[in-house]
PDB file of C-alpha atoms in Angstrom:
ATOM      1  CA  UNK G 209      70.281  93.063 107.046  1.00  0.00           C
ATOM      2  CA  UNK G 210      73.380  94.132 105.043  1.00  0.00           C
ATOM      3  CA  UNK G 211      77.002  93.834 106.091  1.00  0.00           C
ATOM      4  CA  UNK G 212      78.375  97.134 104.885  1.00  0.00           C
ATOM      5  CA  UNK G 213      80.520 100.012 106.096  1.00  0.00           C
ATOM      6  CA  UNK G 214      80.870 103.583 105.050  1.00  0.00           C
ATOM      7  CA  UNK G 215      82.724 106.684 106.160  1.00  0.00           C
ATOM      8  CA  UNK G 216      81.234 107.585 109.501  1.00  0.00           C
ATOM      9  CA  UNK G 217      83.323 110.405 110.907  1.00  0.00           C
ATOM     10  CA  UNK G 218      84.258 113.935 109.890  1.00  0.00           C
ATOM     11  CA  UNK G 219      81.382 114.014 107.437  1.00  0.00           C
ATOM     12  CA  UNK G 220      80.430 117.419 106.040  1.00  0.00           C
ATOM     13  CA  UNK G 221      76.708 118.092 106.588  1.00  0.00           C
ATOM     14  CA  UNK G 222      74.225 120.791 107.366  1.00  0.00           C
ATOM     15  CA  UNK G 223      73.688 122.080 110.892  1.00  0.00           C
ATOM     16  CA  UNK G 224      75.840 122.768 113.941  1.00  0.00           C
ATOM     17  CA  UNK G 225      77.694 125.752 112.308  1.00  0.00           C
ATOM     18  CA  UNK G 226      81.346 125.134 113.179  1.00  0.00           C
ATOM     19  CA  UNK G 227      82.365 125.629 109.505  1.00  0.00           C
ATOM     20  CA  UNK G 228      79.778 128.226 108.724  1.00  0.00           C
ATOM     21  CA  UNK G 229      77.594 129.693 111.386  1.00  0.00           C
ATOM     22  CA  UNK G 230      75.271 132.600 111.769  1.00  0.00           C
ATOM     23  CA  UNK G 231      71.712 133.350 112.770  1.00  0.00           C
ATOM     24  CA  UNK G 232      70.123 131.422 109.899  1.00  0.00           C
ATOM     25  CA  UNK G 233      70.479 127.731 110.768  1.00  0.00           C
ATOM     26  CA  UNK G 234      69.586 126.832 107.179  1.00  0.00           C
ATOM     27  CA  UNK G 235      73.012 128.133 106.211  1.00  0.00           C
ATOM     28  CA  UNK G 236      75.069 126.404 108.922  1.00  0.00           C
ATOM     29  CA  UNK G 237      77.221 123.393 108.253  1.00  0.00           C
ATOM     30  CA  UNK G 238      79.947 121.290 109.854  1.00  0.00           C
ATOM     31  CA  UNK G 239      82.642 118.763 108.936  1.00  0.00           C
ATOM     32  CA  UNK G 240      82.644 117.024 112.285  1.00  0.00           C
ATOM     33  CA  UNK G 241      79.478 114.913 112.055  1.00  0.00           C
ATOM     34  CA  UNK G 242      80.179 111.286 113.046  1.00  0.00           C
ATOM     35  CA  UNK G 243      78.624 107.887 113.721  1.00  0.00           C
ATOM     36  CA  UNK G 244      76.206 105.486 112.080  1.00  0.00           C
ATOM     37  CA  UNK G 245      73.851 108.328 111.355  1.00  0.00           C
ATOM     38  CA  UNK G 246      76.460 109.645 108.893  1.00  0.00           C
ATOM     39  CA  UNK G 247      77.476 106.281 107.440  1.00  0.00           C
ATOM     40  CA  UNK G 248      73.978 104.976 106.717  1.00  0.00           C
ATOM     41  CA  UNK G 249      73.038 107.734 104.197  1.00  0.00           C
ATOM     42  CA  UNK G 250      76.156 106.939 102.182  1.00  0.00           C
ATOM     43  CA  UNK G 251      75.034 103.334 101.729  1.00  0.00           C
ATOM     44  CA  UNK G 252      71.456 104.415 100.942  1.00  0.00           C
ATOM     45  CA  UNK G 253      72.781 106.873  98.354  1.00  0.00           C
ATOM     46  CA  UNK G 254      74.847 104.124  96.693  1.00  0.00           C
ATOM     47  CA  UNK G 255      71.771 101.883  96.505  1.00  0.00           C
ATOM     48  CA  UNK G 256      69.603 104.720  95.190  1.00  0.00           C
ATOM     49  CA  UNK G 257      72.162 105.477  92.443  1.00  0.00           C
ATOM     50  CA  UNK G 258      72.307 101.862  91.374  1.00  0.00           C
ATOM     51  CA  UNK G 259      68.530 101.517  91.191  1.00  0.00           C
ATOM     52  CA  UNK G 260      68.341 104.794  89.241  1.00  0.00           C
ATOM     53  CA  UNK G 261      70.896 103.568  86.718  1.00  0.00           C
ATOM     54  CA  UNK G 262      68.930 100.345  86.237  1.00  0.00           C
ATOM     55  CA  UNK G 263      65.635 102.249  85.899  1.00  0.00           C
ATOM     56  CA  UNK G 264      67.141 104.638  83.318  1.00  0.00           C
ATOM     57  CA  UNK G 265      68.296 101.654  81.262  1.00  0.00           C
ATOM     58  CA  UNK G 266      64.886  99.887  81.590  1.00  0.00           C
ATOM     59  CA  UNK G 267      66.509  97.012  83.417  1.00  0.00           C
ATOM     60  CA  UNK G 268      65.136  94.951  86.315  1.00  0.00           C
ATOM     61  CA  UNK G 269      65.681  96.619  89.674  1.00  0.00           C
ATOM     62  CA  UNK G 270      67.820  94.973  92.330  1.00  0.00           C
ATOM     63  CA  UNK G 271      66.310  92.604  94.787  1.00  0.00           C
ATOM     64  CA  UNK G 272      67.313  92.318  98.426  1.00  0.00           C
ATOM     65  CA  UNK G 273      69.313  89.136  97.797  1.00  0.00           C
ATOM     66  CA  UNK G 274      71.095  90.621  94.747  1.00  0.00           C
ATOM     67  CA  UNK G 275      72.089  93.758  96.720  1.00  0.00           C
ATOM     68  CA  UNK G 276      73.451  91.562  99.470  1.00  0.00           C
ATOM     69  CA  UNK G 277      75.408  89.486  96.995  1.00  0.00           C
ATOM     70  CA  UNK G 278      76.823  92.590  95.288  1.00  0.00           C
ATOM     71  CA  UNK G 279      77.893  94.147  98.509  1.00  0.00           C
ATOM     72  CA  UNK G 280      79.660  91.005  99.693  1.00  0.00           C
ATOM     73  CA  UNK G 281      81.497  90.455  96.401  1.00  0.00           C
ATOM     74  CA  UNK G 282      82.668  94.022  95.623  1.00  0.00           C
ATOM     75  CA  UNK G 283      84.140  96.974  97.455  1.00  0.00           C
ATOM     76  CA  UNK G 284      86.995  97.516  99.872  1.00  0.00           C
ATOM     77  CA  UNK G 285      87.285  94.760 102.499  1.00  0.00           C
ATOM     78  CA  UNK G 286      87.295  95.633 106.172  1.00  0.00           C
ATOM     79  CA  UNK G 287      90.728  96.264 107.595  1.00  0.00           C
ATOM     80  CA  UNK G 288      92.003  95.386 111.065  1.00  0.00           C
ATOM     81  CA  UNK G 289      91.702  98.205 113.559  1.00  0.00           C
ATOM     82  CA  UNK G 290      92.495  98.254 117.276  1.00  0.00           C
ATOM     83  CA  UNK G 291      88.904  98.021 118.487  1.00  0.00           C
ATOM     84  CA  UNK G 292      87.360  96.479 115.291  1.00  0.00           C
ATOM     85  CA  UNK G 293      89.321  93.425 114.125  1.00  0.00           C
ATOM     86  CA  UNK G 294      88.597  92.136 110.617  1.00  0.00           C
ATOM     87  CA  UNK G 295      87.067  88.996 112.222  1.00  0.00           C
ATOM     88  CA  UNK G 296      84.245  91.164 113.562  1.00  0.00           C
ATOM     89  CA  UNK G 297      83.004  91.372 109.943  1.00  0.00           C
ATOM     90  CA  UNK G 298      81.182  94.636 109.550  1.00  0.00           C
ATOM     91  CA  UNK G 299      81.315  94.340 105.771  1.00  0.00           C
ATOM     92  CA  UNK G 300      82.944  95.923 102.744  1.00  0.00           C
ATOM     93  CA  UNK G 301      82.976  99.577 101.925  1.00  0.00           C
ATOM     94  CA  UNK G 302      80.856 100.053  98.739  1.00  0.00           C
ATOM     95  CA  UNK G 303      82.750 100.850  95.535  1.00  0.00           C
ATOM     96  CA  UNK G 304      80.378 102.491  92.980  1.00  0.00           C
ATOM     97  CA  UNK G 305      82.595 101.713  90.006  1.00  0.00           C
ATOM     98  CA  UNK G 306      82.670  98.012  90.790  1.00  0.00           C
ATOM     99  CA  UNK G 307      78.925  97.946  91.592  1.00  0.00           C
ATOM    100  CA  UNK G 308      77.978  99.678  88.321  1.00  0.00           C
ATOM    101  CA  UNK G 309      80.155  97.251  86.333  1.00  0.00           C
ATOM    102  CA  UNK G 310      78.441  94.341  88.100  1.00  0.00           C
ATOM    103  CA  UNK G 311      74.856  95.496  87.504  1.00  0.00           C
ATOM    104  CA  UNK G 312      75.385  96.338  83.855  1.00  0.00           C
TER     105      UNK G 312
END
């Protein structure tokens, strides 16, 4: 398990059609998607980019423990919020620049 956070509200994505609608649902999109279902892909995308960078440079790919270490030691720390105090520890928000510097 990873302690990490990512933007999870007002995410622009396909479907729902409140930004662009019409009869073809393949062309609909919204900017109101929210929740863990929108935050998780951001983290997965960060991890995929890091692994791709390492692969392109013929370097060893990240292990589970190395990813966990990187995420804990980089990024934007959790801030206090009314219903989510910093002591709840949901993790840092990934920072690609910091992560790339750390893996290279």
